[in-house]
């Protein structure tokens, strides 16, 4: 009996130490009041921490952080980290200079302790691999982590600070960017970004799953490694401690514009990001679309992920079912935790009909911890309520199907599968001969503008905006905008439709609503130019009557 009690106690302690890490961007659209203090063990505040051109830290205003810090009044165990999202040129220079690293890490540690924060998260995308990175980044990152660890280890009454990293998932990046032994030695945990395996770009003009757990049964060559299972294998076999590996999952979705409605399967030809929703969708948008009955919803059992299509739109998304598979996988592997990116993309208002707020994250947490706490409902996601066009459960390797709705159409290894294989092979050959496969370092285009400073505009969420813009607005050499801080009072008024003109190699910004806040304006006189990197040169964000969907626009010091 005592042995059983000891085993039970050990299991309870080990489970309580598991990490549930959640990224968030508190702002006027998503205030801290929307955050459940008990939903996550760690909150990663992203979008407010950078490095100035003189290698000093840009940290958020404490007043802006206070609503998040106050969450610990309700849950004292909640850990709050700041996430650094630096530019590659700045990092490549910083990590080659011990004096600069010593100064920078010391100032960060001082800020964190003075403001009662718990740790620091480094999201460097990506050492060595990125086009503006350097070969010395790999060893340089190891040195930087050592400096952080020395400053973060508390002495006497000093608070010991946590250190984490967000790292790449595709092994094409991993094998050249990171020294895993250094991660084991200096980091408290390492968050694997198991998403963005596929995203539209002119070099990859086809649909694909954002976060597949396994490979499609007809994927070949490098593409068979673009899934969470292969990523986890590579990291663990490379030596990363399972206890330090935090398995990342998205709650956002990826949208594509199809070339033709006739081709609507994974790797079908695409002509851009979704014209209806843009590059990414919230779970509320997914619910609305699937429940409308205007789209066909498909579950791929080989990859354990769903997608829907219709009206030339194709969307890879996550639901309770897919995330439960991922969380169960992480649990079975004995991993140290799971990471969610990011809170505002889940249904935080409870309007999707799942029976609670944050249905995706709660189901994921439940599956990973193996707890008996009740789930929101018995629903497996929005597919269970799709009736007009039903749900398709596509099973490639197993002759089993899933019936989550009254109206279900099932396909196995039929003509659709044969056609998808043919299109996939043709697309693959075309990409190889066009030198446009994923072996590229980046598909970014760059254009320089003078008199502006490094800034990372925020990613707005659901909100309405005024149409007081002027179409055809074009950035010019003396363009400047509000500086670093995404905590603008009119956060939601930053969105542009970006088109790339091949005729004169000019980026044109349409439907621009850029809010300039004098209180946050700070132009660094030591830097007089910047480079704008746009991954999707066709349309980077979409502007709708009552909705904005966009990724952040990253302005990098050149």
mmCIF file of C-alpha atoms in Angstrom, residues 114-386:
data_model
loop_
_atom_site.group_PDB
_atom_site.id
_atom_site.type_symbol
_atom_site.label_atom_id
_atom_site.label_comp_id
_atom_site.label_asym_id
_atom_site.label_seq_id
_atom_site.Cartn_x
_atom_site.Cartn_y
_atom_site.Cartn_z
ATOM 1 C CA UNK A 114 13.278 44.760 -10.471
ATOM 2 C CA UNK A 115 9.864 44.149 -12.008
ATOM 3 C CA UNK A 116 9.262 40.720 -10.477
ATOM 4 C CA UNK A 117 9.239 38.809 -13.764
ATOM 5 C CA UNK A 118 10.130 35.138 -13.749
ATOM 6 C CA UNK A 119 12.237 34.637 -16.834
ATOM 7 C CA UNK A 120 13.266 35.363 -20.390
ATOM 8 C CA UNK A 121 12.428 33.584 -23.636
ATOM 9 C CA UNK A 122 14.643 33.910 -26.714
ATOM 10 C CA UNK A 123 12.903 33.663 -30.094
ATOM 11 C CA UNK A 124 15.730 34.105 -32.606
ATOM 12 C CA UNK A 125 14.496 33.187 -36.102
ATOM 13 C CA UNK A 126 16.889 31.794 -37.141
ATOM 14 C CA UNK A 127 20.620 31.518 -36.387
ATOM 15 C CA UNK A 128 22.840 30.626 -39.377
ATOM 16 C CA UNK A 129 19.915 29.640 -41.614
ATOM 17 C CA UNK A 130 18.294 33.018 -42.335
ATOM 18 C CA UNK A 131 19.611 35.007 -45.315
ATOM 19 C CA UNK A 132 20.810 37.845 -43.073
ATOM 20 C CA UNK A 133 22.321 35.501 -40.468
ATOM 21 C CA UNK A 134 25.953 34.384 -40.166
ATOM 22 C CA UNK A 135 27.731 31.046 -39.890
ATOM 23 C CA UNK A 136 29.124 32.132 -36.528
ATOM 24 C CA UNK A 137 25.617 32.326 -35.041
ATOM 25 C CA UNK A 138 25.545 28.728 -33.811
ATOM 26 C CA UNK A 139 28.539 29.070 -31.502
ATOM 27 C CA UNK A 140 27.551 32.645 -30.731
ATOM 28 C CA UNK A 141 24.149 31.555 -29.474
ATOM 29 C CA UNK A 142 25.808 29.069 -27.143
ATOM 30 C CA UNK A 143 27.970 31.860 -25.729
ATOM 31 C CA UNK A 144 24.950 34.116 -25.261
ATOM 32 C CA UNK A 145 23.083 31.396 -23.377
ATOM 33 C CA UNK A 146 26.076 30.954 -21.085
ATOM 34 C CA UNK A 147 26.058 34.688 -20.314
ATOM 35 C CA UNK A 148 22.332 34.580 -19.608
ATOM 36 C CA UNK A 149 22.713 31.601 -17.284
ATOM 37 C CA UNK A 150 25.494 33.285 -15.324
ATOM 38 C CA UNK A 151 23.376 36.407 -14.843
ATOM 39 C CA UNK A 152 20.135 34.510 -14.173
ATOM 40 C CA UNK A 153 21.479 32.202 -11.454
ATOM 41 C CA UNK A 154 20.551 33.892 -8.199
ATOM 42 C CA UNK A 155 23.119 34.466 -5.499
ATOM 43 C CA UNK A 156 22.127 35.057 -1.900
ATOM 44 C CA UNK A 157 18.642 36.562 -1.851
ATOM 45 C CA UNK A 158 18.648 37.210 -5.595
ATOM 46 C CA UNK A 159 15.827 35.619 -7.532
ATOM 47 C CA UNK A 160 16.870 32.839 -9.911
ATOM 48 C CA UNK A 161 15.411 33.560 -13.337
ATOM 49 C CA UNK A 162 14.183 31.091 -15.915
ATOM 50 C CA UNK A 163 15.606 30.845 -19.429
ATOM 51 C CA UNK A 164 13.807 29.328 -22.401
ATOM 52 C CA UNK A 165 14.159 29.307 -26.172
ATOM 53 C CA UNK A 166 11.713 29.035 -29.041
ATOM 54 C CA UNK A 167 13.463 27.026 -31.734
ATOM 55 C CA UNK A 168 12.829 25.842 -35.261
ATOM 56 C CA UNK A 169 10.927 22.689 -36.107
ATOM 57 C CA UNK A 170 12.131 21.801 -39.658
ATOM 58 C CA UNK A 171 15.302 19.742 -39.396
ATOM 59 C CA UNK A 172 16.769 21.663 -42.347
ATOM 60 C CA UNK A 173 17.177 24.579 -39.924
ATOM 61 C CA UNK A 174 17.787 22.673 -36.717
ATOM 62 C CA UNK A 175 20.857 20.792 -37.867
ATOM 63 C CA UNK A 176 22.745 23.977 -38.727
ATOM 64 C CA UNK A 177 21.415 26.502 -36.188
ATOM 65 C CA UNK A 178 21.716 24.987 -32.702
ATOM 66 C CA UNK A 179 24.283 23.407 -30.403
ATOM 67 C CA UNK A 180 22.033 21.009 -28.516
ATOM 68 C CA UNK A 181 24.530 20.340 -25.731
ATOM 69 C CA UNK A 182 24.512 24.072 -24.938
ATOM 70 C CA UNK A 183 20.709 24.085 -24.855
ATOM 71 C CA UNK A 184 20.755 21.204 -22.382
ATOM 72 C CA UNK A 185 23.316 22.939 -20.199
ATOM 73 C CA UNK A 186 21.980 26.492 -20.063
ATOM 74 C CA UNK A 187 18.263 26.517 -20.908
ATOM 75 C CA UNK A 188 15.521 25.501 -18.499
ATOM 76 C CA UNK A 189 13.358 24.347 -21.390
ATOM 77 C CA UNK A 190 13.295 24.491 -25.183
ATOM 78 C CA UNK A 191 10.059 25.190 -27.057
ATOM 79 C CA UNK A 192 9.852 23.525 -30.462
ATOM 80 C CA UNK A 193 7.738 25.537 -32.900
ATOM 81 C CA UNK A 194 5.861 22.665 -34.536
ATOM 82 C CA UNK A 195 3.990 24.869 -36.976
ATOM 83 C CA UNK A 196 4.470 26.817 -40.201
ATOM 84 C CA UNK A 197 5.663 23.629 -41.881
ATOM 85 C CA UNK A 198 3.730 24.852 -44.898
ATOM 86 C CA UNK A 199 2.794 28.394 -45.809
ATOM 87 C CA UNK A 200 2.091 29.975 -49.162
ATOM 88 C CA UNK A 201 4.994 31.643 -50.940
ATOM 89 C CA UNK A 202 5.813 32.039 -54.608
ATOM 90 C CA UNK A 203 8.475 29.349 -54.163
ATOM 91 C CA UNK A 204 5.953 26.962 -52.609
ATOM 92 C CA UNK A 205 2.717 27.631 -54.514
ATOM 93 C CA UNK A 206 0.687 24.797 -53.055
ATOM 94 C CA UNK A 207 -1.451 23.982 -50.048
ATOM 95 C CA UNK A 208 -0.151 22.111 -47.029
ATOM 96 C CA UNK A 209 -0.799 21.343 -43.396
ATOM 97 C CA UNK A 210 0.316 23.987 -40.938
ATOM 98 C CA UNK A 211 1.096 21.529 -38.145
ATOM 99 C CA UNK A 212 0.851 17.864 -39.185
ATOM 100 C CA UNK A 213 1.672 15.282 -36.549
ATOM 101 C CA UNK A 214 2.787 12.725 -39.147
ATOM 102 C CA UNK A 215 3.682 12.750 -42.845
ATOM 103 C CA UNK A 216 1.150 12.317 -45.624
ATOM 104 C CA UNK A 217 1.496 8.812 -46.980
ATOM 105 C CA UNK A 218 2.584 10.113 -50.398
ATOM 106 C CA UNK A 219 5.068 12.774 -49.270
ATOM 107 C CA UNK A 220 8.579 12.263 -50.588
ATOM 108 C CA UNK A 221 12.133 13.291 -49.841
ATOM 109 C CA UNK A 222 12.611 16.402 -47.701
ATOM 110 C CA UNK A 223 8.870 16.889 -47.286
ATOM 111 C CA UNK A 224 8.504 13.641 -45.330
ATOM 112 C CA UNK A 225 10.370 15.373 -42.533
ATOM 113 C CA UNK A 226 8.011 18.330 -42.310
ATOM 114 C CA UNK A 227 5.877 17.132 -39.410
ATOM 115 C CA UNK A 228 5.943 17.174 -35.612
ATOM 116 C CA UNK A 229 6.789 13.499 -35.213
ATOM 117 C CA UNK A 230 9.925 13.766 -37.349
ATOM 118 C CA UNK A 231 10.902 17.026 -35.659
ATOM 119 C CA UNK A 232 10.604 15.462 -32.208
ATOM 120 C CA UNK A 233 12.651 12.467 -33.330
ATOM 121 C CA UNK A 234 15.411 14.724 -34.684
ATOM 122 C CA UNK A 235 15.619 16.807 -31.513
ATOM 123 C CA UNK A 236 15.613 13.813 -29.176
ATOM 124 C CA UNK A 237 18.038 11.781 -31.276
ATOM 125 C CA UNK A 238 20.243 14.871 -31.465
ATOM 126 C CA UNK A 239 20.555 14.783 -27.700
ATOM 127 C CA UNK A 240 17.988 17.245 -26.357
ATOM 128 C CA UNK A 241 16.703 16.091 -22.994
ATOM 129 C CA UNK A 242 13.065 14.966 -23.163
ATOM 130 C CA UNK A 243 12.409 16.764 -19.873
ATOM 131 C CA UNK A 244 13.485 20.039 -21.488
ATOM 132 C CA UNK A 245 11.627 19.560 -24.748
ATOM 133 C CA UNK A 246 8.369 21.517 -24.844
ATOM 134 C CA UNK A 247 6.157 20.437 -27.742
ATOM 135 C CA UNK A 248 4.738 23.483 -29.553
ATOM 136 C CA UNK A 249 1.271 23.570 -31.117
ATOM 137 C CA UNK A 250 -0.690 26.291 -32.913
ATOM 138 C CA UNK A 251 -4.287 27.295 -32.378
ATOM 139 C CA UNK A 252 -4.209 29.503 -35.474
ATOM 140 C CA UNK A 253 -4.876 28.251 -39.000
ATOM 141 C CA UNK A 254 -3.357 28.741 -42.453
ATOM 142 C CA UNK A 255 -5.429 29.895 -45.421
ATOM 143 C CA UNK A 256 -4.770 29.499 -49.162
ATOM 144 C CA UNK A 257 -6.383 30.671 -52.401
ATOM 145 C CA UNK A 258 -6.764 27.680 -54.724
ATOM 146 C CA UNK A 259 -5.901 27.787 -58.406
ATOM 147 C CA UNK A 260 -9.028 25.761 -59.113
ATOM 148 C CA UNK A 261 -11.880 24.256 -57.121
ATOM 149 C CA UNK A 262 -11.135 20.979 -58.910
ATOM 150 C CA UNK A 263 -7.831 20.635 -57.043
ATOM 151 C CA UNK A 264 -8.643 20.830 -53.348
ATOM 152 C CA UNK A 265 -6.353 18.374 -51.563
ATOM 153 C CA UNK A 266 -2.978 18.754 -49.793
ATOM 154 C CA UNK A 267 -0.345 20.042 -52.246
ATOM 155 C CA UNK A 268 -3.030 21.347 -54.589
ATOM 156 C CA UNK A 269 -1.836 24.368 -56.623
ATOM 157 C CA UNK A 270 -2.415 27.681 -54.830
ATOM 158 C CA UNK A 271 -2.121 31.238 -56.107
ATOM 159 C CA UNK A 272 -1.763 32.992 -52.772
ATOM 160 C CA UNK A 273 -2.966 33.277 -49.229
ATOM 161 C CA UNK A 274 -6.708 33.164 -48.739
ATOM 162 C CA UNK A 275 -8.424 36.182 -50.255
ATOM 163 C CA UNK A 276 -11.232 35.763 -47.737
ATOM 164 C CA UNK A 277 -9.319 35.372 -44.481
ATOM 165 C CA UNK A 278 -5.708 36.164 -45.248
ATOM 166 C CA UNK A 279 -2.713 34.095 -44.198
ATOM 167 C CA UNK A 280 -4.012 32.994 -40.807
ATOM 168 C CA UNK A 281 -7.373 32.457 -39.142
ATOM 169 C CA UNK A 282 -8.632 32.406 -35.585
ATOM 170 C CA UNK A 283 -10.573 29.427 -34.275
ATOM 171 C CA UNK A 284 -13.716 31.570 -34.263
ATOM 172 C CA UNK A 285 -13.316 32.118 -37.996
ATOM 173 C CA UNK A 286 -12.860 28.396 -38.513
ATOM 174 C CA UNK A 287 -16.004 27.638 -36.507
ATOM 175 C CA UNK A 288 -18.023 30.163 -38.461
ATOM 176 C CA UNK A 289 -16.802 28.841 -41.809
ATOM 177 C CA UNK A 290 -17.331 25.155 -41.060
ATOM 178 C CA UNK A 291 -20.721 25.665 -39.447
ATOM 179 C CA UNK A 292 -21.904 27.734 -42.406
ATOM 180 C CA UNK A 293 -22.123 24.587 -44.525
ATOM 181 C CA UNK A 294 -20.418 26.372 -47.416
ATOM 182 C CA UNK A 295 -17.247 24.320 -47.136
ATOM 183 C CA UNK A 296 -16.299 20.660 -47.167
ATOM 184 C CA UNK A 297 -14.491 19.591 -44.028
ATOM 185 C CA UNK A 298 -11.875 16.824 -44.251
ATOM 186 C CA UNK A 299 -10.089 14.821 -41.587
ATOM 187 C CA UNK A 300 -6.780 13.251 -42.695
ATOM 188 C CA UNK A 301 -6.157 10.278 -40.463
ATOM 189 C CA UNK A 302 -2.580 9.783 -41.659
ATOM 190 C CA UNK A 303 -1.454 13.233 -40.499
ATOM 191 C CA UNK A 304 -4.047 13.575 -37.690
ATOM 192 C CA UNK A 305 -5.141 16.988 -38.921
ATOM 193 C CA UNK A 306 -8.215 18.523 -40.563
ATOM 194 C CA UNK A 307 -8.714 20.988 -43.372
ATOM 195 C CA UNK A 308 -11.667 22.475 -45.200
ATOM 196 C CA UNK A 309 -12.141 23.789 -48.715
ATOM 197 C CA UNK A 310 -14.682 25.507 -50.930
ATOM 198 C CA UNK A 311 -15.124 28.622 -53.071
ATOM 199 C CA UNK A 312 -11.422 28.377 -54.005
ATOM 200 C CA UNK A 313 -10.435 28.628 -50.343
ATOM 201 C CA UNK A 314 -8.327 25.970 -48.580
ATOM 202 C CA UNK A 315 -7.632 26.119 -44.853
ATOM 203 C CA UNK A 316 -5.445 23.922 -42.651
ATOM 204 C CA UNK A 317 -6.612 24.262 -39.070
ATOM 205 C CA UNK A 318 -6.503 22.699 -35.620
ATOM 206 C CA UNK A 319 -9.445 21.415 -33.613
ATOM 207 C CA UNK A 320 -9.942 19.578 -30.337
ATOM 208 C CA UNK A 321 -9.354 16.255 -32.053
ATOM 209 C CA UNK A 322 -6.056 17.116 -33.750
ATOM 210 C CA UNK A 323 -4.635 18.863 -30.692
ATOM 211 C CA UNK A 324 -5.651 15.958 -28.471
ATOM 212 C CA UNK A 325 -3.627 13.631 -30.707
ATOM 213 C CA UNK A 326 -0.616 15.954 -30.462
ATOM 214 C CA UNK A 327 -0.909 16.337 -26.693
ATOM 215 C CA UNK A 328 -1.267 12.579 -26.271
ATOM 216 C CA UNK A 329 1.841 12.100 -28.395
ATOM 217 C CA UNK A 330 3.830 14.525 -26.205
ATOM 218 C CA UNK A 331 2.579 12.766 -23.083
ATOM 219 C CA UNK A 332 3.532 9.331 -24.427
ATOM 220 C CA UNK A 333 7.045 10.592 -25.217
ATOM 221 C CA UNK A 334 7.477 11.844 -21.661
ATOM 222 C CA UNK A 335 8.202 15.388 -22.822
ATOM 223 C CA UNK A 336 8.632 18.258 -20.403
ATOM 224 C CA UNK A 337 5.643 20.239 -21.563
ATOM 225 C CA UNK A 338 3.545 21.691 -24.333
ATOM 226 C CA UNK A 339 3.495 25.180 -25.803
ATOM 227 C CA UNK A 340 0.540 26.996 -27.374
ATOM 228 C CA UNK A 341 0.842 29.764 -29.943
ATOM 229 C CA UNK A 342 -1.036 31.900 -29.156
ATOM 230 C CA UNK A 343 -3.876 32.701 -26.750
ATOM 231 C CA UNK A 344 -5.937 35.184 -28.825
ATOM 232 C CA UNK A 345 -6.365 32.668 -31.644
ATOM 233 C CA UNK A 346 -8.400 30.299 -29.496
ATOM 234 C CA UNK A 347 -12.062 31.017 -28.754
ATOM 235 C CA UNK A 348 -11.396 33.146 -25.685
ATOM 236 C CA UNK A 349 -14.961 34.500 -25.597
ATOM 237 C CA UNK A 350 -16.686 31.120 -25.682
ATOM 238 C CA UNK A 351 -18.731 32.084 -28.733
ATOM 239 C CA UNK A 352 -17.921 29.028 -30.858
ATOM 240 C CA UNK A 353 -20.467 26.793 -29.187
ATOM 241 C CA UNK A 354 -17.961 24.428 -27.573
ATOM 242 C CA UNK A 355 -19.367 25.047 -24.114
ATOM 243 C CA UNK A 356 -16.511 27.054 -22.625
ATOM 244 C CA UNK A 357 -13.803 29.613 -23.272
ATOM 245 C CA UNK A 358 -10.466 28.412 -24.691
ATOM 246 C CA UNK A 359 -11.820 25.025 -25.829
ATOM 247 C CA UNK A 360 -8.684 24.129 -27.808
ATOM 248 C CA UNK A 361 -6.172 24.890 -25.088
ATOM 249 C CA UNK A 362 -8.250 23.267 -22.351
ATOM 250 C CA UNK A 363 -8.633 20.057 -24.341
ATOM 251 C CA UNK A 364 -4.910 20.055 -25.143
ATOM 252 C CA UNK A 365 -3.953 20.552 -21.517
ATOM 253 C CA UNK A 366 -6.346 17.813 -20.409
ATOM 254 C CA UNK A 367 -4.894 15.310 -22.885
ATOM 255 C CA UNK A 368 -1.280 16.127 -22.035
ATOM 256 C CA UNK A 369 -1.655 15.983 -18.261
ATOM 257 C CA UNK A 370 -4.073 13.062 -18.346
ATOM 258 C CA UNK A 371 -6.319 14.832 -15.858
ATOM 259 C CA UNK A 372 -9.935 13.974 -15.172
ATOM 260 C CA UNK A 373 -11.160 17.555 -15.228
ATOM 261 C CA UNK A 374 -14.195 17.865 -17.501
ATOM 262 C CA UNK A 375 -13.743 19.013 -21.066
ATOM 263 C CA UNK A 376 -15.898 21.767 -22.522
ATOM 264 C CA UNK A 377 -18.290 19.372 -24.262
ATOM 265 C CA UNK A 378 -18.156 15.964 -25.869
ATOM 266 C CA UNK A 379 -17.684 17.695 -29.214
ATOM 267 C CA UNK A 380 -14.503 17.022 -31.170
ATOM 268 C CA UNK A 381 -14.543 20.416 -32.834
ATOM 269 C CA UNK A 382 -16.526 22.398 -35.344
ATOM 270 C CA UNK A 383 -16.749 19.451 -37.726
ATOM 271 C CA UNK A 384 -19.350 17.827 -35.493
ATOM 272 C CA UNK A 385 -21.843 20.538 -36.351
ATOM 273 C CA UNK A 386 -21.217 20.749 -40.090
#
